[in-house]
Coordinates of C-alpha atoms in Angstrom, one line a residue:
Chain H
M1 CA -21.3 -8.5 -15.1
A2 CA -23.2 -11.8 -14.7
E3 CA -24.8 -12.2 -11.3
H4 CA -22.3 -14.7 -10.0
T5 CA -19.5 -12.5 -11.1
V6 CA -21.1 -9.5 -9.3
K7 CA -21.2 -11.6 -6.1
A8 CA -17.7 -12.8 -6.4
F9 CA -16.6 -9.2 -7.1
D10 CA -18.4 -7.9 -4.0
E11 CA -16.6 -10.6 -2.0
D12 CA -13.3 -9.6 -3.4
I13 CA -13.9 -6.0 -2.7
G14 CA -15.0 -6.8 0.8
R15 CA -11.7 -8.6 1.4
L16 CA -9.8 -5.8 -0.2
R17 CA -11.4 -3.3 2.1
G18 CA -10.7 -5.6 5.1
L19 CA -7.0 -5.7 4.2
I20 CA -6.7 -2.0 3.8
S21 CA -8.5 -1.4 7.1
Q22 CA -6.2 -3.9 8.8
M23 CA -3.1 -2.1 7.3
G24 CA -4.5 1.2 8.5
G25 CA -5.0 0.0 12.0
L26 CA -1.4 -1.3 12.1
A27 CA -0.1 2.1 10.8
E28 CA -2.1 4.0 13.4
Q29 CA -0.7 1.7 16.1
A30 CA 2.8 2.2 14.8
I31 CA 2.5 6.0 15.0
E32 CA 1.1 5.8 18.5
G33 CA 3.7 3.3 19.6
A34 CA 6.5 5.3 18.1
M35 CA 5.4 8.5 19.8
R36 CA 4.9 6.7 23.2
S37 CA 8.4 5.1 22.9
L38 CA 9.8 8.6 22.2
Q39 CA 8.1 10.2 25.1
R40 CA 9.2 7.5 27.6
G41 CA 12.6 6.7 26.0
D42 CA 11.3 3.2 25.8
L43 CA 13.8 1.3 23.6
E44 CA 11.9 -2.0 23.8
L45 CA 8.7 -0.5 22.5
A46 CA 10.6 1.3 19.8
A47 CA 12.1 -2.0 18.7
Q48 CA 8.6 -3.6 18.7
V49 CA 7.3 -0.8 16.4
R50 CA 10.2 -1.4 14.0
A51 CA 9.6 -5.1 13.9
A52 CA 5.8 -4.7 13.5
D53 CA 6.3 -2.8 10.2
K54 CA 7.0 -6.1 8.4
Q55 CA 3.4 -7.1 8.9
I56 CA 2.2 -4.0 7.0
D57 CA 4.6 -4.9 4.1
I58 CA 3.1 -8.4 4.0
I59 CA -0.5 -7.1 3.8
E60 CA 0.5 -4.6 1.1
A61 CA 1.8 -7.5 -1.0
E62 CA -1.5 -9.4 -0.4
V63 CA -3.5 -6.3 -1.5
E64 CA -1.4 -6.2 -4.7
R65 CA -2.0 -9.8 -5.5
L66 CA -5.7 -9.5 -4.8
V67 CA -6.0 -6.3 -7.0
V68 CA -4.3 -8.0 -9.9
R69 CA -6.6 -11.0 -9.5
I70 CA -9.7 -8.9 -9.4
I71 CA -8.8 -6.9 -12.5
A72 CA -7.8 -10.1 -14.4
L73 CA -10.7 -12.3 -13.4
R74 CA -13.6 -9.8 -12.8
A75 CA -12.8 -7.2 -15.4
P76 CA -14.4 -4.4 -13.3
M77 CA -15.5 -1.3 -15.1
A78 CA -15.9 2.4 -14.2
N79 CA -16.7 2.9 -10.5
D80 CA -15.6 -0.6 -9.5
L81 CA -12.3 -0.3 -11.4
R82 CA -11.7 3.1 -9.8
E83 CA -12.2 1.6 -6.3
V84 CA -9.9 -1.3 -7.0
V85 CA -7.1 0.9 -8.3
A86 CA -7.7 3.3 -5.4
A87 CA -7.2 0.4 -2.9
L88 CA -3.9 -0.5 -4.5
K89 CA -2.7 3.1 -4.2
I90 CA -4.0 3.6 -0.7
A91 CA -2.2 0.4 0.4
A92 CA 1.1 1.8 -1.0
V93 CA 0.5 5.1 0.9
V94 CA -0.4 3.3 4.2
E95 CA 2.8 1.3 3.8
R96 CA 4.7 4.6 3.6
I97 CA 2.9 5.9 6.6
G98 CA 4.1 2.8 8.4
D99 CA 7.7 3.5 7.3
Y100 CA 7.5 7.0 8.7
A101 CA 6.4 5.6 12.1
K102 CA 9.2 3.1 11.9
N103 CA 11.6 5.8 11.2
I104 CA 10.5 7.7 14.3
A105 CA 11.0 4.6 16.4
K106 CA 14.5 4.2 14.9
R107 CA 15.4 7.7 16.2
V108 CA 14.4 7.0 19.8
P109 CA 17.7 5.4 20.8
L110 CA 19.5 8.4 19.2
I111 CA 17.8 11.0 21.4
E112 CA 19.4 11.2 24.8
S113 CA 16.8 11.0 27.6
E114 CA 18.2 14.0 29.5
H115 CA 17.3 16.4 26.7
R116 CA 14.0 14.9 25.9
I117 CA 11.5 16.6 28.1
D118 CA 10.7 20.0 26.7
P119 CA 10.3 20.0 22.9
I120 CA 8.9 16.5 23.0
S121 CA 5.6 17.5 24.7
V122 CA 4.7 19.7 21.7
I123 CA 5.6 16.9 19.3
Q124 CA 3.3 14.5 21.1
A125 CA 0.3 16.7 20.3
M126 CA 1.4 16.8 16.7
G127 CA 1.7 13.0 16.8
R128 CA -1.8 12.6 18.1
M129 CA -3.1 14.9 15.3
A130 CA -1.3 12.8 12.6
A131 CA -2.5 9.5 14.0
E132 CA -6.1 10.8 14.1
M133 CA -5.9 11.9 10.4
V134 CA -4.7 8.4 9.5
H135 CA -7.5 6.8 11.5
D136 CA -10.2 9.1 10.1
V137 CA -9.1 8.8 6.5
L138 CA -9.4 5.0 6.6
D139 CA -12.8 5.3 8.1
A140 CA -13.7 7.6 5.2
F141 CA -12.4 5.0 2.8
A142 CA -14.5 2.3 4.4
A143 CA -17.6 4.4 4.3
R144 CA -16.8 6.0 0.8
D145 CA -17.4 9.3 2.6
A146 CA -16.4 12.1 0.3
A147 CA -17.3 14.9 2.8
A148 CA -15.1 13.4 5.5
A149 CA -12.3 13.2 2.9
V150 CA -12.6 16.9 2.3
E151 CA -12.5 17.7 6.0
I152 CA -9.3 15.6 6.4
C153 CA -7.6 17.5 3.6
E154 CA -8.4 20.7 5.5
R155 CA -6.9 19.4 8.7
D156 CA -3.6 19.0 6.9
T157 CA -3.1 22.8 6.9
A158 CA -3.3 22.8 10.7
L159 CA -0.7 20.0 10.9
D160 CA 1.6 22.0 8.6
D161 CA 1.3 25.1 10.8
F162 CA 2.1 22.9 13.8
Y163 CA 5.2 21.6 12.0
D164 CA 6.3 25.2 11.2
A165 CA 5.9 26.2 14.8
I166 CA 7.8 23.1 16.1
F167 CA 10.5 23.8 13.5
R168 CA 11.0 27.3 14.9
T169 CA 10.8 26.0 18.5
L170 CA 13.4 23.4 17.9
V171 CA 15.8 25.7 16.1
T172 CA 15.5 28.2 19.0
H173 CA 16.2 25.4 21.4
M174 CA 19.3 24.5 19.4
V175 CA 20.5 28.0 19.5
E176 CA 20.0 28.3 23.2
N177 CA 21.4 24.8 24.0
P178 CA 24.1 24.0 21.5
K179 CA 25.0 20.8 23.3
T180 CA 21.7 19.3 22.4
I181 CA 21.8 20.1 18.7
S182 CA 22.5 16.5 17.6
E183 CA 19.5 15.2 19.6
V184 CA 17.2 18.0 18.6
A185 CA 18.1 17.5 15.0
H186 CA 16.6 14.0 15.3
L187 CA 13.5 15.6 16.8
L188 CA 13.3 17.8 13.7
F189 CA 13.1 14.7 11.6
V190 CA 10.5 13.3 13.9
A191 CA 8.4 16.4 13.4
K192 CA 9.0 16.2 9.6
N193 CA 8.0 12.5 9.6
L194 CA 4.7 13.5 11.3
E195 CA 4.2 16.2 8.8
R196 CA 4.7 13.7 6.0
I197 CA 2.3 11.3 7.6
G198 CA -0.3 14.1 7.4
D199 CA 0.5 14.7 3.7
H200 CA 0.0 11.0 3.0
A201 CA -3.2 10.9 4.9
T202 CA -4.3 13.8 2.7
N203 CA -3.2 12.0 -0.4
V204 CA -5.4 9.0 0.7
A205 CA -8.3 11.5 1.4
E206 CA -7.9 12.7 -2.2
M207 CA -8.1 9.1 -3.5
V208 CA -11.1 8.4 -1.4
Y209 CA -12.8 11.5 -2.8
F210 CA -11.9 10.5 -6.3
A211 CA -13.0 6.8 -5.8
A212 CA -16.3 8.0 -4.3
T213 CA -17.2 10.8 -6.7
G214 CA -15.2 10.2 -9.9
T215 CA -13.9 13.8 -9.7
Q216 CA -10.7 15.2 -8.4
L217 CA -10.5 17.4 -5.4
A218 CA -9.1 20.8 -6.6
D219 CA -5.5 20.2 -7.5
R220 CA -3.7 20.7 -4.2
E221 CA -0.1 21.5 -3.6
K222 CA 1.1 18.2 -2.1
G223 CA 3.3 19.7 0.6
E224 CA 6.2 17.2 0.1
Chain B
M1 CA -1.7 -15.9 -25.7
A2 CA -2.8 -15.9 -29.3
E3 CA -0.2 -14.4 -31.7
H4 CA -2.0 -11.1 -32.3
T5 CA -2.4 -10.7 -28.5
V6 CA 1.3 -11.4 -27.9
K7 CA 2.1 -8.6 -30.4
A8 CA -0.4 -6.2 -28.8
F9 CA 1.1 -7.1 -25.4
D10 CA 4.6 -6.5 -26.6
E11 CA 3.5 -3.1 -28.0
D12 CA 1.9 -2.2 -24.7
I13 CA 5.0 -3.3 -22.7
G14 CA 7.1 -1.2 -25.0
R15 CA 4.9 1.9 -24.4
L16 CA 5.0 1.2 -20.6
R17 CA 8.8 1.0 -20.6
G18 CA 8.9 4.2 -22.7
L19 CA 6.8 6.0 -20.1
I20 CA 8.9 4.8 -17.2
S21 CA 12.1 5.8 -18.9
Q22 CA 10.6 9.2 -19.6
M23 CA 9.6 9.6 -16.0
G24 CA 13.0 8.5 -14.9
G25 CA 14.7 11.1 -17.1
L26 CA 12.5 13.8 -15.7
A27 CA 13.3 12.7 -12.1
E28 CA 17.0 12.7 -12.8
Q29 CA 16.7 16.2 -14.3
A30 CA 14.8 17.3 -11.3
I31 CA 17.5 16.2 -8.9
E32 CA 20.2 17.8 -11.0
G33 CA 18.2 21.0 -11.4
A34 CA 17.4 21.2 -7.6
M35 CA 21.0 20.7 -6.7
R36 CA 22.2 23.2 -9.2
S37 CA 19.7 25.8 -8.0
L38 CA 20.8 25.1 -4.4
Q39 CA 24.5 25.6 -5.3
R40 CA 23.9 28.8 -7.2
G41 CA 21.0 30.1 -5.1
D42 CA 19.1 30.2 -8.4
L43 CA 15.5 30.9 -7.3
E44 CA 14.2 30.8 -10.9
L45 CA 15.7 27.4 -11.6
A46 CA 14.3 26.2 -8.3
A47 CA 10.8 27.4 -9.3
Q48 CA 11.2 25.6 -12.7
V49 CA 12.1 22.3 -10.9
R50 CA 9.0 22.6 -8.8
A51 CA 6.8 23.3 -11.8
A52 CA 8.2 20.4 -13.8
D53 CA 7.1 17.9 -11.2
K54 CA 3.6 18.1 -12.5
Q55 CA 4.8 16.4 -15.7
I56 CA 6.0 13.4 -13.7
D57 CA 2.6 13.1 -12.0
I58 CA 0.9 13.2 -15.4
I59 CA 3.0 10.4 -16.7
E60 CA 2.5 8.3 -13.6
A61 CA -1.3 8.6 -14.1
E62 CA -0.8 7.4 -17.7
V63 CA 1.3 4.4 -16.5
E64 CA -1.5 3.5 -14.2
R65 CA -4.2 3.6 -16.9
L66 CA -2.0 1.6 -19.2
V67 CA -1.3 -1.1 -16.6
V68 CA -5.0 -1.5 -15.8
R69 CA -5.7 -1.8 -19.5
I70 CA -3.0 -4.3 -20.1
I71 CA -4.1 -6.5 -17.2
A72 CA -7.7 -6.3 -18.2
L73 CA -7.3 -6.8 -21.9
R74 CA -4.2 -9.0 -22.3
A75 CA -4.5 -11.0 -19.1
P76 CA -0.7 -11.5 -18.9
M77 CA 0.7 -14.4 -16.8
A78 CA 3.7 -15.1 -14.7
N79 CA 6.8 -13.2 -16.0
D80 CA 4.7 -10.7 -18.0
L81 CA 2.3 -10.0 -15.2
R82 CA 5.3 -9.5 -12.9
E83 CA 6.8 -7.0 -15.3
V84 CA 3.6 -5.0 -15.6
V85 CA 3.0 -4.8 -11.9
A86 CA 6.7 -3.9 -11.4
A87 CA 6.2 -1.0 -13.9
L88 CA 3.3 0.3 -11.9
K89 CA 5.3 0.2 -8.6
I90 CA 8.4 1.7 -10.2
A91 CA 6.3 4.6 -11.6
A92 CA 5.0 5.3 -8.1
V93 CA 8.6 5.2 -6.7
V94 CA 9.9 7.5 -9.4
E95 CA 7.1 9.9 -8.7
R96 CA 8.3 10.0 -5.0
I97 CA 11.8 10.6 -6.2
G98 CA 10.5 13.6 -8.1
D99 CA 8.8 14.8 -5.0
Y100 CA 12.0 14.7 -3.1
A101 CA 13.8 16.7 -5.8
K102 CA 10.9 19.2 -5.7
N103 CA 11.3 19.4 -1.9
I104 CA 15.0 20.2 -2.3
A105 CA 14.0 23.0 -4.8
K106 CA 11.5 24.3 -2.3
R107 CA 14.2 24.8 0.3
V108 CA 16.4 26.9 -1.9
P109 CA 14.7 30.2 -1.1
L110 CA 14.9 29.3 2.7
I111 CA 18.7 29.0 2.6
E112 CA 20.4 32.3 2.9
S113 CA 23.1 32.7 0.3
E114 CA 25.8 34.1 2.6
H115 CA 25.8 30.8 4.6
R116 CA 25.7 28.5 1.6
I117 CA 29.2 27.9 0.6
D118 CA 30.9 25.4 2.8
P119 CA 28.6 22.5 3.7
I120 CA 26.9 22.7 0.3
S121 CA 29.9 21.5 -1.6
V122 CA 29.8 18.2 0.2
I123 CA 26.1 17.9 -0.4
Q124 CA 26.7 18.4 -4.2
A125 CA 28.8 15.3 -4.3
M126 CA 26.0 13.4 -2.5
G127 CA 23.5 14.8 -5.0
R128 CA 25.5 13.6 -8.0
M129 CA 25.7 10.1 -6.4
A130 CA 21.9 10.0 -5.9
A131 CA 21.2 11.2 -9.4
E132 CA 23.5 8.5 -10.9
M133 CA 21.7 5.8 -8.9
V134 CA 18.4 6.9 -10.3
H135 CA 19.8 7.0 -13.8
D136 CA 21.5 3.6 -13.6
V137 CA 18.5 1.8 -12.0
L138 CA 16.2 2.9 -14.9
D139 CA 18.8 1.7 -17.3
A140 CA 18.8 -1.6 -15.4
F141 CA 15.0 -1.7 -15.7
A142 CA 15.1 -1.1 -19.4
A143 CA 17.7 -3.8 -19.9
R144 CA 16.1 -6.2 -17.3
D145 CA 19.7 -6.3 -15.9
A146 CA 19.6 -8.1 -12.5
A147 CA 23.3 -7.8 -12.0
A148 CA 23.2 -4.1 -12.4
A149 CA 20.3 -4.0 -9.9
V150 CA 22.4 -5.8 -7.3
E151 CA 25.3 -3.3 -7.9
I152 CA 22.9 -0.4 -7.3
C153 CA 21.7 -1.8 -4.0
E154 CA 25.3 -2.0 -2.9
R155 CA 25.9 1.6 -3.7
D156 CA 23.2 2.7 -1.3
T157 CA 25.4 1.8 1.6
A158 CA 28.0 4.3 0.4
L159 CA 25.2 6.9 0.1
D160 CA 24.0 6.2 3.6
D161 CA 27.6 6.6 4.9
F162 CA 27.8 9.9 3.0
Y163 CA 24.6 11.0 4.7
D164 CA 25.9 10.1 8.2
A165 CA 29.1 12.1 7.5
I166 CA 27.1 15.1 6.3
F167 CA 24.8 14.9 9.2
R168 CA 27.8 15.1 11.6
T169 CA 29.4 17.9 9.6
L170 CA 26.2 20.0 9.6
V171 CA 25.6 19.5 13.3
T172 CA 29.2 20.6 14.0
H173 CA 28.6 23.6 11.7
M174 CA 25.5 24.5 13.7
V175 CA 27.3 24.2 17.0
E176 CA 30.1 26.5 15.8
N177 CA 27.8 28.9 14.0
P178 CA 24.6 29.2 16.0
K179 CA 23.3 32.0 13.8
T180 CA 23.2 29.7 10.8
I181 CA 21.2 26.9 12.5
S182 CA 17.9 27.6 10.7
E183 CA 19.5 27.5 7.3
V184 CA 21.7 24.5 8.1
A185 CA 18.6 22.7 9.3
H186 CA 17.2 23.0 5.8
L187 CA 20.5 21.6 4.5
L188 CA 20.0 18.6 6.8
F189 CA 16.7 18.0 5.1
V190 CA 18.2 18.3 1.7
A191 CA 20.8 15.6 2.7
K192 CA 18.0 13.5 4.1
N193 CA 16.0 13.9 0.9
L194 CA 19.0 12.7 -1.1
E195 CA 19.5 9.7 1.2
R196 CA 15.8 8.9 0.7
I197 CA 16.2 9.2 -3.1
G198 CA 19.0 6.6 -2.8
D199 CA 16.6 4.3 -0.7
H200 CA 14.0 4.6 -3.4
A201 CA 16.5 3.9 -6.2
T202 CA 17.4 0.8 -4.2
N203 CA 13.7 -0.2 -3.9
V204 CA 13.4 0.1 -7.7
A205 CA 16.6 -2.0 -8.1
E206 CA 14.9 -4.7 -5.9
M207 CA 11.8 -4.6 -8.1
V208 CA 14.0 -4.8 -11.3
Y209 CA 15.7 -7.8 -9.8
F210 CA 12.4 -9.4 -8.9
A211 CA 10.9 -8.7 -12.3
A212 CA 14.0 -10.1 -14.1
T213 CA 14.5 -13.2 -12.0
G214 CA 11.3 -14.0 -10.1
T215 CA 13.2 -14.2 -6.8
Q216 CA 13.6 -11.5 -4.1
L217 CA 16.9 -10.0 -3.3
A218 CA 17.8 -11.0 0.3
D219 CA 15.3 -9.1 2.4
R220 CA 17.0 -5.8 3.0
E221 CA 16.5 -3.2 5.7
K222 CA 14.8 -0.4 3.7
G223 CA 16.5 2.4 5.5
E224 CA 13.4 4.5 5.8

C-alpha cells in the first residue's frame, strides 16, 4: 500500500480495535451486572442490564460499517485482511455474549427470592470465571497474544466441568425440593448461558489465535 | 460499475445465494434429523447430525471468503453492498442454527428411552414449526421477499408461546415424576434450542427485510 494508505489503514484498525474493546467492556459489565442482580434479586439492576444491551448492538453495527469501508477503501491483504475479518466476527460473538448476559438478567424476576440462596452461590463463582474469560480474551485480541488465546481455550474445559457439576447440583435440588423446580429450571438456564459465554470466549480466542498466527488452533469441539 | 464488472458481480451474488441456500438446506435437515433421532432414540442418526455440522461450518467459511472478495474486487454500492453484507450475517446465523440442531442431537443419548414418550410428542410439533421457519426464511432471502419476511417474524410469537407451554408442561412433569428430572431437564434445553432457532430465523427475516427494502423492521425485542 502507498504510505498515506498505510497510515489511514492503521488509523482505521486502531478505531476498529477501540470499538471491539468498548464492546468487550460492556459485555463484561453486563455479565457482572446480571450475576449481581441475580444474587441480590435486584430487579432494577436487572432492568438496567437489559437496557444496556442496545449499546452493544449499536457498536456492532458501527464495526460492521467500518469493516466494509476498510475492505472497500484500503483493500487490505493477507495479515491485515485477516485482522479486519476477525474483528467483524469477534464483534458478532461479543454481541452474542451480551445477549446471554441480558438473558440472565431477564430471568431474575422469574426466580423467587426465597429459593435463591443455596444453588446461586455456586453459580456466582461460575459467573466470575466466565466474565474473566471474556475480559482476558479481549486483552489477548488487543495484544495479538496467541499464547494467551491458547490459555483461554484451556480454561473453557474447567468452565464446562463447573457447568456439569452445577447441572447435577440443581437437578438434585429439584428432586429434593419439588416446589422449587420452576425457579431452579431458570437457574439451569443461567448456568447454561454462562457455559455458552465461555464457549463464545473460546471462539474469540480461536479467532485471535488465527488472526495472530495465520494458522488454526487444533480443530476443537465447540461445545454448543 | 462497468458492464463486465456488473456481470461478474451478478455471478458472484449468484454463487453467494447458492451457498446460503445450501447452508440453509443443511440446517433444516439437521433440525429434522435431530428431532427424528430424539423421537426414535436413534443414536446413530444423532451421531450423523453432529458430524454433518462440519459441512455447514465449511460453507460458512466459503461465504466469508467470497464476501471479502466481492467487496474488495467489485466495490459494490448501496443495495448491492447491503445484500452482500446481509449474506455474510445470514451465513453466521444459519451456522448458529446448525449448532442448535447439533446440540439437540447431542442430548439424545442423555435422554433415557423409557421416559421419552409423553412430553416428546409436543416438542416434535415445535420442532416442525422451527424447521419450517428456517426453510421459509431462506426462501424469502432467495426471492428478496419482504412480505414473507414479515410473516415469518410474526410466526415467532407462536413459537415462543409454544415454548412457554412446553416449559410449564415439562416442569409439571418433573414435579409429578421426580425420577425423570434429569432427562426432562435435557428436554427443557431441547425446547429452548428450538425457541432459539425460531429467534434466529426471525433475525434472518429482519435481515432479508432490510436487504430488500433498505429500512429496518420495527425494532423488535430479540427474545434472547
